[in-house]
Amino acid sequence: MSILKKIMVTGVSVVLCAALFVSCSMVSVNTDKDRAQVVANVNGTDVTKAQVMDLVDMQLSMIYGMTKEQFISQYGEEQWKKFKESTLDMVIRTELTIQQAQKDGFYDDSDENKAKVKADIEQKIEERRQQVQEQADKDDTVTDKEAYVNEQMEQYLKGYGYDDIDQAVIDTIKTDAVNAENDKIKAEVSYTEDEAKAYYDEQLTEQQAKIDEDASNYASYSSGISVYRPQGSRFIKNLLIGLPEDAQSQISNLRKSGDDEGADKLLNEELAKIKSQADGALARAKAGEDFDALIEELGTDSGMKQEPAKTQGYVVYEGSNYVEAFEKAAMALPAAGAISELVPTDYGYHILQYVGDAGGAVPFDEIKDTIMEKKLTEVQNKHQEDKFLEWEEASDIKKYTDRLSTFEG
């Protein structure tokens, strides 16, 4: 795996991702020469077209999930040109980060460290080989165990860039240096609790005014930092005995095409198949079994297994844009702790629990950690961008973007 892919996998910001240093097999002499073209120079260090186009290919696969042709078809030739140029800027910034990491003493290419990194990689390879061998030994359908292991290992080595150990060692050292520099940049800034409280007070004034005026405005805050919820809203937990995904898709497609009659017919057929399971879940809930445990055991609503909904439930209010039958049943529950009957929708059978009232201001202590985490990330990203601009201003950078037009990866 190249330095870029390693950093992407470990979750480091894409802006700091290192460029692809692993060489790829060449299909012709012309392609080889073209990929070797210099498309930028950063303080005397060349950036090749191969580095940029390999990173383009990686982003197309890992981030967009499409081919170059699909990207151009969806976004157009001009966006494709901008995409390649922005990727070049990303590689340049990565090179700047590596150079700064060297200045800060984070780049350890000593023989001792190289030996340690190489040993670590070889251990990972051996552990992977053992895993593959165990898989092959347990799988009776694999007749040629040795060939299977060799094929799987070849894919693994190529995918992680371990087919060239010496290059993998260099890539790992660069990855470690970039990560260390990134950590240093993050540590240079902070976000205090006092700043969080000031932000909270400001947002509370703004959100309360807008949401009290129109509860539907809550949706514009709920995906970010929400400090105020509509008056009359409720926390509702959802135990969903869901329909199979393919059935849900078919029903959805029928409704989109305007065939509600066909959708209703298919829905009733599918609901009948899960009715006994839903009845059993409802009986257990009504008998007093722990509702959260039932959701964990039986529920198919993935949203109920993620915070904050896992702990507090969904925020439901009149006009909250939940499915009509869901919202109506949720708002009809008489008191906290009440459990609904089966509520059929295109997703399956819902069993709802009224957890408690949700309306009004979210207490600062409840939202403080979220505010500090998100705002600290914003501050760190801004500081990181400022650092890049500072490095770029102090650097000798030459770009030859026209050379990205000839070879398309």
GROMACS .gro file of C-alpha atoms in nm:
model
  409
    1MET     CA    1   0.000   0.000   0.000
    2SER     CA    2   0.135   0.344  -0.094
    3ILE     CA    3   0.195   0.616   0.160
    4LEU     CA    4  -0.122   0.791   0.042
    5LYS     CA    5  -0.340   0.483   0.088
    6LYS     CA    6  -0.193   0.414   0.430
    7ILE     CA    7  -0.280   0.761   0.549
    8MET     CA    8  -0.627   0.745   0.392
    9VAL     CA    9  -0.696   0.415   0.568
   10THR     CA   10  -0.587   0.550   0.907
   11GLY     CA   11  -0.826   0.842   0.870
   12VAL     CA   12  -0.582   1.132   0.831
   13SER     CA   13  -0.720   1.437   0.646
   14VAL     CA   14  -0.720   1.394   0.268
   15VAL     CA   15  -0.537   1.725   0.236
   16LEU     CA   16  -0.242   1.575   0.421
   17CYS     CA   17  -0.249   1.245   0.236
   18ALA     CA   18   0.086   1.158   0.094
   19ALA     CA   19   0.122   1.101  -0.278
   20LEU     CA   20   0.158   0.762  -0.434
   21PHE     CA   21   0.521   0.663  -0.441
   22VAL     CA   22   0.474   0.297  -0.541
   23SER     CA   23   0.552   0.240  -0.907
   24CYS     CA   24   0.296   0.064  -1.124
   25SER     CA   25   0.348  -0.178  -1.410
   26MET     CA   26   0.381  -0.001  -1.741
   27VAL     CA   27   0.188  -0.109  -2.047
   28SER     CA   28   0.419   0.055  -2.300
   29VAL     CA   29   0.735   0.255  -2.333
   30ASN     CA   30   0.535   0.569  -2.419
   31THR     CA   31   0.318   0.530  -2.113
   32ASP     CA   32   0.629   0.482  -1.901
   33LYS     CA   33   0.782   0.804  -2.032
   34ASP     CA   34   0.456   0.993  -2.001
   35ARG     CA   35   0.402   0.891  -1.639
   36ALA     CA   36   0.758   0.998  -1.561
   37GLN     CA   37   0.693   1.353  -1.678
   38VAL     CA   38   0.750   1.620  -1.414
   39VAL     CA   39   0.423   1.806  -1.346
   40ALA     CA   40   0.554   2.011  -1.054
   41ASN     CA   41   0.867   2.090  -0.860
   42VAL     CA   42   0.855   2.169  -0.489
   43ASN     CA   43   1.171   2.326  -0.352
   44GLY     CA   44   1.380   2.114  -0.587
   45THR     CA   45   1.181   1.791  -0.550
   46ASP     CA   46   1.001   1.670  -0.862
   47VAL     CA   47   0.639   1.556  -0.866
   48THR     CA   48   0.564   1.314  -1.149
   49LYS     CA   49   0.248   1.260  -1.347
   50ALA     CA   50   0.239   0.904  -1.217
   51GLN     CA   51   0.203   1.028  -0.859
   52VAL     CA   52  -0.089   1.251  -0.954
   53MET     CA   53  -0.271   1.008  -1.181
   54ASP     CA   54  -0.234   0.718  -0.938
   55LEU     CA   55  -0.387   0.939  -0.671
   56VAL     CA   56  -0.666   1.035  -0.912
   57ASP     CA   57  -0.738   0.666  -0.973
   58MET     CA   58  -0.739   0.594  -0.600
   59GLN     CA   59  -0.986   0.875  -0.530
   60LEU     CA   60  -1.212   0.768  -0.814
   61SER     CA   61  -1.225   0.418  -0.668
   62MET     CA   62  -1.231   0.483  -0.293
   63ILE     CA   63  -1.422   0.811  -0.271
   64TYR     CA   64  -1.640   0.837  -0.582
   65GLY     CA   65  -1.680   0.468  -0.661
   66MET     CA   66  -1.667   0.530  -1.035
   67THR     CA   67  -1.442   0.516  -1.338
   68LYS     CA   68  -1.295   0.814  -1.520
   69GLU     CA   69  -1.556   0.774  -1.792
   70GLN     CA   70  -1.838   0.771  -1.537
   71PHE     CA   71  -1.695   1.079  -1.365
   72ILE     CA   72  -1.677   1.272  -1.692
   73SER     CA   73  -2.026   1.159  -1.789
   74GLN     CA   74  -2.169   1.283  -1.460
   75TYR     CA   75  -1.964   1.597  -1.400
   76GLY     CA   76  -1.824   1.693  -1.740
   77GLU     CA   77  -1.481   1.748  -1.896
   78GLU     CA   78  -1.421   2.079  -1.719
   79GLN     CA   79  -1.470   1.922  -1.375
   80TRP     CA   80  -1.241   1.635  -1.477
   81LYS     CA   81  -0.971   1.891  -1.560
   82LYS     CA   82  -1.023   2.066  -1.225
   83PHE     CA   83  -1.020   1.731  -1.044
   84LYS     CA   84  -0.676   1.646  -1.183
   85GLU     CA   85  -0.541   1.992  -1.105
   86SER     CA   86  -0.676   1.985  -0.747
   87THR     CA   87  -0.515   1.642  -0.705
   88LEU     CA   88  -0.184   1.791  -0.817
   89ASP     CA   89  -0.226   2.059  -0.550
   90MET     CA   90  -0.290   1.783  -0.296
   91VAL     CA   91   0.033   1.606  -0.391
   92ILE     CA   92   0.224   1.933  -0.370
   93ARG     CA   93   0.088   2.000  -0.022
   94THR     CA   94   0.183   1.649   0.079
   95GLU     CA   95   0.538   1.709  -0.038
   96LEU     CA   96   0.545   2.034   0.157
   97THR     CA   97   0.429   1.845   0.467
   98ILE     CA   98   0.703   1.585   0.425
   99GLN     CA   99   0.964   1.858   0.383
  100GLN     CA  100   0.838   2.036   0.695
  101ALA     CA  101   0.839   1.706   0.884
  102GLN     CA  102   1.205   1.666   0.790
  103LYS     CA  103   1.280   2.012   0.929
  104ASP     CA  104   1.097   1.926   1.251
  105GLY     CA  105   1.290   1.603   1.294
  106PHE     CA  106   1.001   1.366   1.228
  107TYR     CA  107   1.155   1.197   0.926
  108ASP     CA  108   1.359   0.906   1.057
  109ASP     CA  109   1.534   0.729   0.770
  110SER     CA  110   1.816   0.590   0.981
  111ASP     CA  111   1.931   0.237   0.909
  112GLU     CA  112   1.802   0.133   1.249
  113ASN     CA  113   1.451   0.264   1.182
  114LYS     CA  114   1.448   0.120   0.831
  115ALA     CA  115   1.533  -0.221   0.974
  116LYS     CA  116   1.256  -0.191   1.233
  117VAL     CA  117   0.997  -0.083   0.974
  118LYS     CA  118   1.101  -0.363   0.742
  119ALA     CA  119   1.070  -0.619   1.020
  120ASP     CA  120   0.721  -0.489   1.103
  121ILE     CA  121   0.612  -0.518   0.740
  122GLU     CA  122   0.754  -0.868   0.709
  123GLN     CA  123   0.567  -0.968   1.024
  124LYS     CA  124   0.240  -0.833   0.880
  125ILE     CA  125   0.301  -1.027   0.560
  126GLU     CA  126   0.368  -1.347   0.751
  127GLU     CA  127   0.060  -1.301   0.970
  128ARG     CA  128  -0.150  -1.246   0.660
  129ARG     CA  129  -0.003  -1.555   0.495
  130GLN     CA  130  -0.093  -1.764   0.799
  131GLN     CA  131  -0.449  -1.631   0.792
  132VAL     CA  132  -0.486  -1.713   0.424
  133GLN     CA  133  -0.339  -2.059   0.477
  134GLU     CA  134  -0.587  -2.127   0.758
  135GLN     CA  135  -0.873  -2.014   0.535
  136ALA     CA  136  -0.755  -2.243   0.258
  137ASP     CA  137  -0.715  -2.540   0.492
  138LYS     CA  138  -1.072  -2.496   0.624
  139ASP     CA  139  -1.230  -2.452   0.280
  140ASP     CA  140  -1.296  -2.790   0.122
  141THR     CA  141  -1.385  -2.623  -0.209
  142VAL     CA  142  -1.024  -2.511  -0.250
  143THR     CA  143  -0.853  -2.801  -0.424
  144ASP     CA  144  -0.512  -2.644  -0.488
  145LYS     CA  145  -0.428  -2.488  -0.151
  146GLU     CA  146  -0.085  -2.365  -0.252
  147ALA     CA  147  -0.209  -2.191  -0.565
  148TYR     CA  148  -0.492  -2.030  -0.367
  149VAL     CA  149  -0.254  -1.897  -0.101
  150ASN     CA  150  -0.011  -1.766  -0.362
  151GLU     CA  151  -0.289  -1.589  -0.552
  152GLN     CA  152  -0.434  -1.430  -0.239
  153MET     CA  153  -0.093  -1.319  -0.118
  154GLU     CA  154  -0.005  -1.172  -0.456
  155GLN     CA  155  -0.318  -0.958  -0.441
  156TYR     CA  156  -0.245  -0.859  -0.081
  157LEU     CA  157   0.116  -0.762  -0.151
  158LYS     CA  158   0.023  -0.558  -0.456
  159GLY     CA  159  -0.271  -0.389  -0.285
  160TYR     CA  160  -0.062  -0.279   0.012
  161GLY     CA  161   0.250  -0.198  -0.186
  162TYR     CA  162   0.440  -0.476  -0.013
  163ASP     CA  163   0.552  -0.633  -0.340
  164ASP     CA  164   0.846  -0.390  -0.320
  165ILE     CA  165   0.962  -0.408   0.040
  166ASP     CA  166   1.225  -0.139   0.008
  167GLN     CA  167   0.973   0.107  -0.137
  168ALA     CA  168   0.718   0.006   0.129
  169VAL     CA  169   0.973   0.092   0.398
  170ILE     CA  170   1.025   0.439   0.251
  171ASP     CA  171   0.650   0.492   0.218
  172THR     CA  172   0.594   0.392   0.581
  173ILE     CA  173   0.864   0.630   0.703
  174LYS     CA  174   0.703   0.911   0.505
  175THR     CA  175   0.361   0.818   0.640
  176ASP     CA  176   0.492   0.829   0.996
  177ALA     CA  177   0.652   1.167   0.932
  178VAL     CA  178   0.333   1.314   0.784
  179ASN     CA  179   0.127   1.183   1.074
  180ALA     CA  180   0.370   1.330   1.325
  181GLU     CA  181   0.367   1.668   1.152
  182ASN     CA  182  -0.011   1.658   1.141
  183ASP     CA  183  -0.025   1.588   1.515
  184LYS     CA  184   0.210   1.879   1.579
  185ILE     CA  185  -0.011   2.116   1.380
  186LYS     CA  186  -0.322   2.002   1.567
  187ALA     CA  187  -0.153   2.052   1.904
  188GLU     CA  188  -0.071   2.415   1.822
  189VAL     CA  189  -0.433   2.526   1.863
  190SER     CA  190  -0.708   2.469   2.118
  191TYR     CA  191  -1.075   2.541   2.183
  192THR     CA  192  -1.179   2.623   2.536
  193GLU     CA  193  -1.494   2.554   2.733
  194ASP     CA  194  -1.553   2.929   2.760
  195GLU     CA  195  -1.547   2.955   2.382
  196ALA     CA  196  -1.790   2.662   2.363
  197LYS     CA  197  -2.028   2.834   2.606
  198ALA     CA  198  -2.018   3.156   2.407
  199TYR     CA  199  -2.094   2.962   2.088
  200TYR     CA  200  -2.377   2.776   2.266
  201ASP     CA  201  -2.539   3.099   2.387
  202GLU     CA  202  -2.518   3.252   2.040
  203GLN     CA  203  -2.667   2.944   1.875
  204LEU     CA  204  -2.941   2.909   2.136
  205THR     CA  205  -3.064   3.261   2.066
  206GLU     CA  206  -3.059   3.203   1.690
  207GLN     CA  207  -3.208   2.853   1.687
  208GLN     CA  208  -3.483   2.924   1.938
  209ALA     CA  209  -3.608   3.221   1.738
  210LYS     CA  210  -3.614   3.033   1.409
  211ILE     CA  211  -3.755   2.704   1.542
  212ASP     CA  212  -4.025   2.869   1.751
  213GLU     CA  213  -4.126   3.058   1.438
  214ASP     CA  214  -4.138   2.739   1.229
  215ALA     CA  215  -4.060   2.395   1.373
  216SER     CA  216  -3.948   2.268   1.033
  217ASN     CA  217  -3.638   2.489   1.068
  218TYR     CA  218  -3.510   2.232   1.318
  219ALA     CA  219  -3.407   2.012   1.026
  220SER     CA  220  -3.142   2.264   0.922
  221TYR     CA  221  -2.974   2.230   1.263
  222SER     CA  222  -3.036   1.866   1.354
  223SER     CA  223  -2.753   1.731   1.139
  224GLY     CA  224  -2.502   1.971   1.295
  225ILE     CA  225  -2.488   2.124   1.642
  226SER     CA  226  -2.848   2.145   1.759
  227VAL     CA  227  -2.898   2.331   2.088
  228TYR     CA  228  -3.276   2.378   2.069
  229ARG     CA  229  -3.561   2.141   1.979
  230PRO     CA  230  -3.918   2.225   1.878
  231GLN     CA  231  -4.164   2.273   2.161
  232GLY     CA  232  -4.384   1.966   2.195
  233SER     CA  233  -4.127   1.732   2.039
  234ARG     CA  234  -4.069   1.388   2.184
  235PHE     CA  235  -3.789   1.134   2.212
  236ILE     CA  236  -3.913   0.819   2.039
  237LYS     CA  237  -3.733   0.486   2.015
  238ASN     CA  238  -3.809   0.262   1.720
  239LEU     CA  239  -3.804  -0.118   1.725
  240LEU     CA  240  -3.834  -0.198   1.356
  241ILE     CA  241  -3.909  -0.548   1.235
  242GLY     CA  242  -3.805  -0.465   0.884
  243LEU     CA  243  -3.895  -0.595   0.543
  244PRO     CA  244  -3.613  -0.743   0.332
  245GLU     CA  245  -3.416  -0.471   0.155
  246ASP     CA  246  -3.508  -0.598  -0.191
  247ALA     CA  247  -3.878  -0.582  -0.101
  248GLN     CA  248  -3.836  -0.227   0.032
  249SER     CA  249  -3.666  -0.129  -0.295
  250GLN     CA  250  -3.942  -0.282  -0.506
  251ILE     CA  251  -4.212  -0.105  -0.306
  252SER     CA  252  -4.024   0.225  -0.328
  253ASN     CA  253  -3.982   0.192  -0.705
  254LEU     CA  254  -4.351   0.118  -0.751
  255ARG     CA  255  -4.444   0.430  -0.556
  256LYS     CA  256  -4.199   0.642  -0.755
  257SER     CA  257  -4.357   0.518  -1.075
  258GLY     CA  258  -4.702   0.615  -0.946
  259ASP     CA  259  -4.824   0.257  -0.897
  260ASP     CA  260  -4.949   0.290  -0.538
  261GLU     CA  261  -5.194   0.006  -0.588
  262GLY     CA  262  -4.913  -0.230  -0.685
  263ALA     CA  263  -4.698  -0.102  -0.401
  264ASP     CA  264  -4.976  -0.158  -0.146
  265LYS     CA  265  -5.038  -0.509  -0.274
  266LEU     CA  266  -4.671  -0.603  -0.248
  267LEU     CA  267  -4.643  -0.432   0.092
  268ASN     CA  268  -4.932  -0.632   0.235
  269GLU     CA  269  -4.782  -0.955   0.104
  270GLU     CA  270  -4.444  -0.878   0.260
  271LEU     CA  271  -4.592  -0.758   0.590
  272ALA     CA  272  -4.783  -1.085   0.620
  273LYS     CA  273  -4.454  -1.275   0.606
  274ILE     CA  274  -4.312  -1.094   0.910
  275LYS     CA  275  -4.635  -1.051   1.108
  276SER     CA  276  -4.574  -1.338   1.349
  277GLN     CA  277  -4.221  -1.213   1.420
  278ALA     CA  278  -4.354  -0.861   1.482
  279ASP     CA  279  -4.630  -0.994   1.709
  280GLY     CA  280  -4.370  -1.179   1.912
  281ALA     CA  281  -4.156  -0.869   1.948
  282LEU     CA  282  -4.458  -0.661   2.052
  283ALA     CA  283  -4.560  -0.917   2.314
  284ARG     CA  284  -4.213  -0.912   2.465
  285ALA     CA  285  -4.208  -0.530   2.471
  286LYS     CA  286  -4.552  -0.512   2.631
  287ALA     CA  287  -4.444  -0.771   2.890
  288GLY     CA  288  -4.179  -0.529   3.011
  289GLU     CA  289  -3.859  -0.657   2.850
  290ASP     CA  290  -3.586  -0.400   2.817
  291PHE     CA  291  -3.671  -0.203   2.502
  292ASP     CA  292  -3.309  -0.119   2.419
  293ALA     CA  293  -3.217  -0.486   2.442
  294LEU     CA  294  -3.502  -0.576   2.207
  295ILE     CA  295  -3.384  -0.315   1.958
  296GLU     CA  296  -3.034  -0.459   1.975
  297GLU     CA  297  -3.159  -0.816   1.932
  298LEU     CA  298  -3.442  -0.775   1.682
  299GLY     CA  299  -3.434  -0.425   1.538
  300THR     CA  300  -3.329  -0.354   1.179
  301ASP     CA  301  -3.328   0.027   1.199
  302SER     CA  302  -2.956   0.106   1.184
  303GLY     CA  303  -3.021   0.461   1.301
  304MET     CA  304  -3.134   0.331   1.639
  305LYS     CA  305  -2.797   0.169   1.692
  306GLN     CA  306  -2.603   0.493   1.654
  307GLU     CA  307  -2.570   0.785   1.892
  308PRO     CA  308  -2.747   1.002   1.990
  309ALA     CA  309  -3.060   0.812   1.884
  310LYS     CA  310  -2.937   0.493   2.050
  311THR     CA  311  -2.947   0.661   2.390
  312GLN     CA  312  -3.220   0.922   2.362
  313GLY     CA  313  -3.430   0.818   2.061
  314TYR     CA  314  -3.542   1.016   1.758
  315VAL     CA  315  -3.673   1.371   1.796
  316VAL     CA  316  -4.029   1.356   1.664
  317TYR     CA  317  -4.276   1.646   1.638
  318GLU     CA  318  -4.570   1.744   1.423
  319GLY     CA  319  -4.433   1.810   1.076
  320SER     CA  320  -4.103   1.640   1.147
  321ASN     CA  321  -4.102   1.467   0.808
  322TYR     CA  322  -4.107   1.115   0.942
  323VAL     CA  323  -4.335   0.871   0.761
  324GLU     CA  324  -4.691   0.986   0.835
  325ALA     CA  325  -4.802   0.666   1.011
  326PHE     CA  326  -4.483   0.668   1.222
  327GLU     CA  327  -4.517   1.032   1.324
  328LYS     CA  328  -4.890   1.001   1.396
  329ALA     CA  329  -4.840   0.694   1.617
  330ALA     CA  330  -4.547   0.855   1.798
  331MET     CA  331  -4.741   1.172   1.879
  332ALA     CA  332  -5.046   0.971   1.991
  333LEU     CA  333  -4.864   0.786   2.271
  334PRO     CA  334  -5.018   0.906   2.598
  335ALA     CA  335  -4.718   0.933   2.830
  336ALA     CA  336  -4.348   0.864   2.872
  337GLY     CA  337  -4.286   0.490   2.882
  338ALA     CA  338  -4.587   0.406   2.663
  339ILE     CA  339  -4.540   0.152   2.384
  340SER     CA  340  -4.735   0.157   2.060
  341GLU     CA  341  -4.913  -0.124   1.881
  342LEU     CA  342  -4.765  -0.243   1.553
  343VAL     CA  343  -4.726   0.047   1.309
  344PRO     CA  344  -4.701  -0.075   0.948
  345THR     CA  345  -4.508   0.131   0.692
  346ASP     CA  346  -4.320   0.058   0.371
  347TYR     CA  347  -4.023  -0.035   0.589
  348GLY     CA  348  -4.195  -0.302   0.798
  349TYR     CA  349  -4.358  -0.304   1.140
  350HIS     CA  350  -4.257  -0.038   1.392
  351ILE     CA  351  -4.298  -0.069   1.767
  352LEU     CA  352  -4.249   0.275   1.923
  353GLN     CA  353  -4.160   0.374   2.276
  354TYR     CA  354  -4.222   0.726   2.408
  355VAL     CA  355  -3.903   0.797   2.602
  356GLY     CA  356  -3.975   1.151   2.717
  357ASP     CA  357  -4.026   1.514   2.619
  358ALA     CA  358  -3.757   1.665   2.396
  359GLY     CA  359  -3.870   2.024   2.344
  360GLY     CA  360  -3.673   2.330   2.445
  361ALA     CA  361  -3.306   2.408   2.502
  362VAL     CA  362  -3.051   2.130   2.508
  363PRO     CA  363  -2.858   2.173   2.836
  364PHE     CA  364  -2.506   2.304   2.779
  365ASP     CA  365  -2.348   2.020   2.975
  366GLU     CA  366  -2.525   1.771   2.748
  367ILE     CA  367  -2.397   1.928   2.427
  368LYS     CA  368  -2.065   2.071   2.552
  369ASP     CA  369  -1.843   1.782   2.440
  370THR     CA  370  -1.998   1.778   2.092
  371ILE     CA  371  -1.948   2.151   2.052
  372MET     CA  372  -1.587   2.135   2.168
  373GLU     CA  373  -1.505   1.840   1.946
  374LYS     CA  374  -1.657   1.988   1.632
  375LYS     CA  375  -1.533   2.339   1.687
  376LEU     CA  376  -1.182   2.216   1.773
  377THR     CA  377  -1.179   2.028   1.442
  378GLU     CA  378  -1.281   2.349   1.263
  379VAL     CA  379  -1.005   2.544   1.437
  380GLN     CA  380  -0.749   2.274   1.357
  381ASN     CA  381  -0.853   2.262   0.992
  382LYS     CA  382  -0.827   2.641   0.966
  383HIS     CA  383  -0.485   2.635   1.129
  384GLN     CA  384  -0.375   2.357   0.897
  385GLU     CA  385  -0.488   2.558   0.595
  386ASP     CA  386  -0.302   2.863   0.724
  387LYS     CA  387   0.012   2.649   0.759
  388PHE     CA  388  -0.017   2.528   0.402
  389LEU     CA  389  -0.051   2.885   0.277
  390GLU     CA  390   0.249   2.986   0.488
  391TRP     CA  391   0.461   2.701   0.350
  392GLU     CA  392   0.352   2.771  -0.006
  393GLU     CA  393   0.435   3.139   0.027
  394ALA     CA  394   0.784   3.055   0.150
  395SER     CA  395   0.848   2.783  -0.110
  396ASP     CA  396   0.967   2.766  -0.467
  397ILE     CA  397   0.685   2.580  -0.643
  398LYS     CA  398   0.656   2.533  -1.017
  399LYS     CA  399   0.349   2.366  -1.172
  400TYR     CA  400   0.304   2.233  -1.525
  401THR     CA  401  -0.067   2.153  -1.529
  402ASP     CA  402  -0.084   2.128  -1.908
  403ARG     CA  403   0.112   1.802  -1.884
  404LEU     CA  404  -0.180   1.637  -1.704
  405SER     CA  405  -0.393   1.646  -2.018
  406THR     CA  406  -0.221   1.383  -2.232
  407PHE     CA  407  -0.225   1.063  -2.028
  408GLU     CA  408  -0.545   0.967  -1.848
  409GLY     CA  409  -0.432   0.682  -1.621
   0.00000   0.00000   0.00000
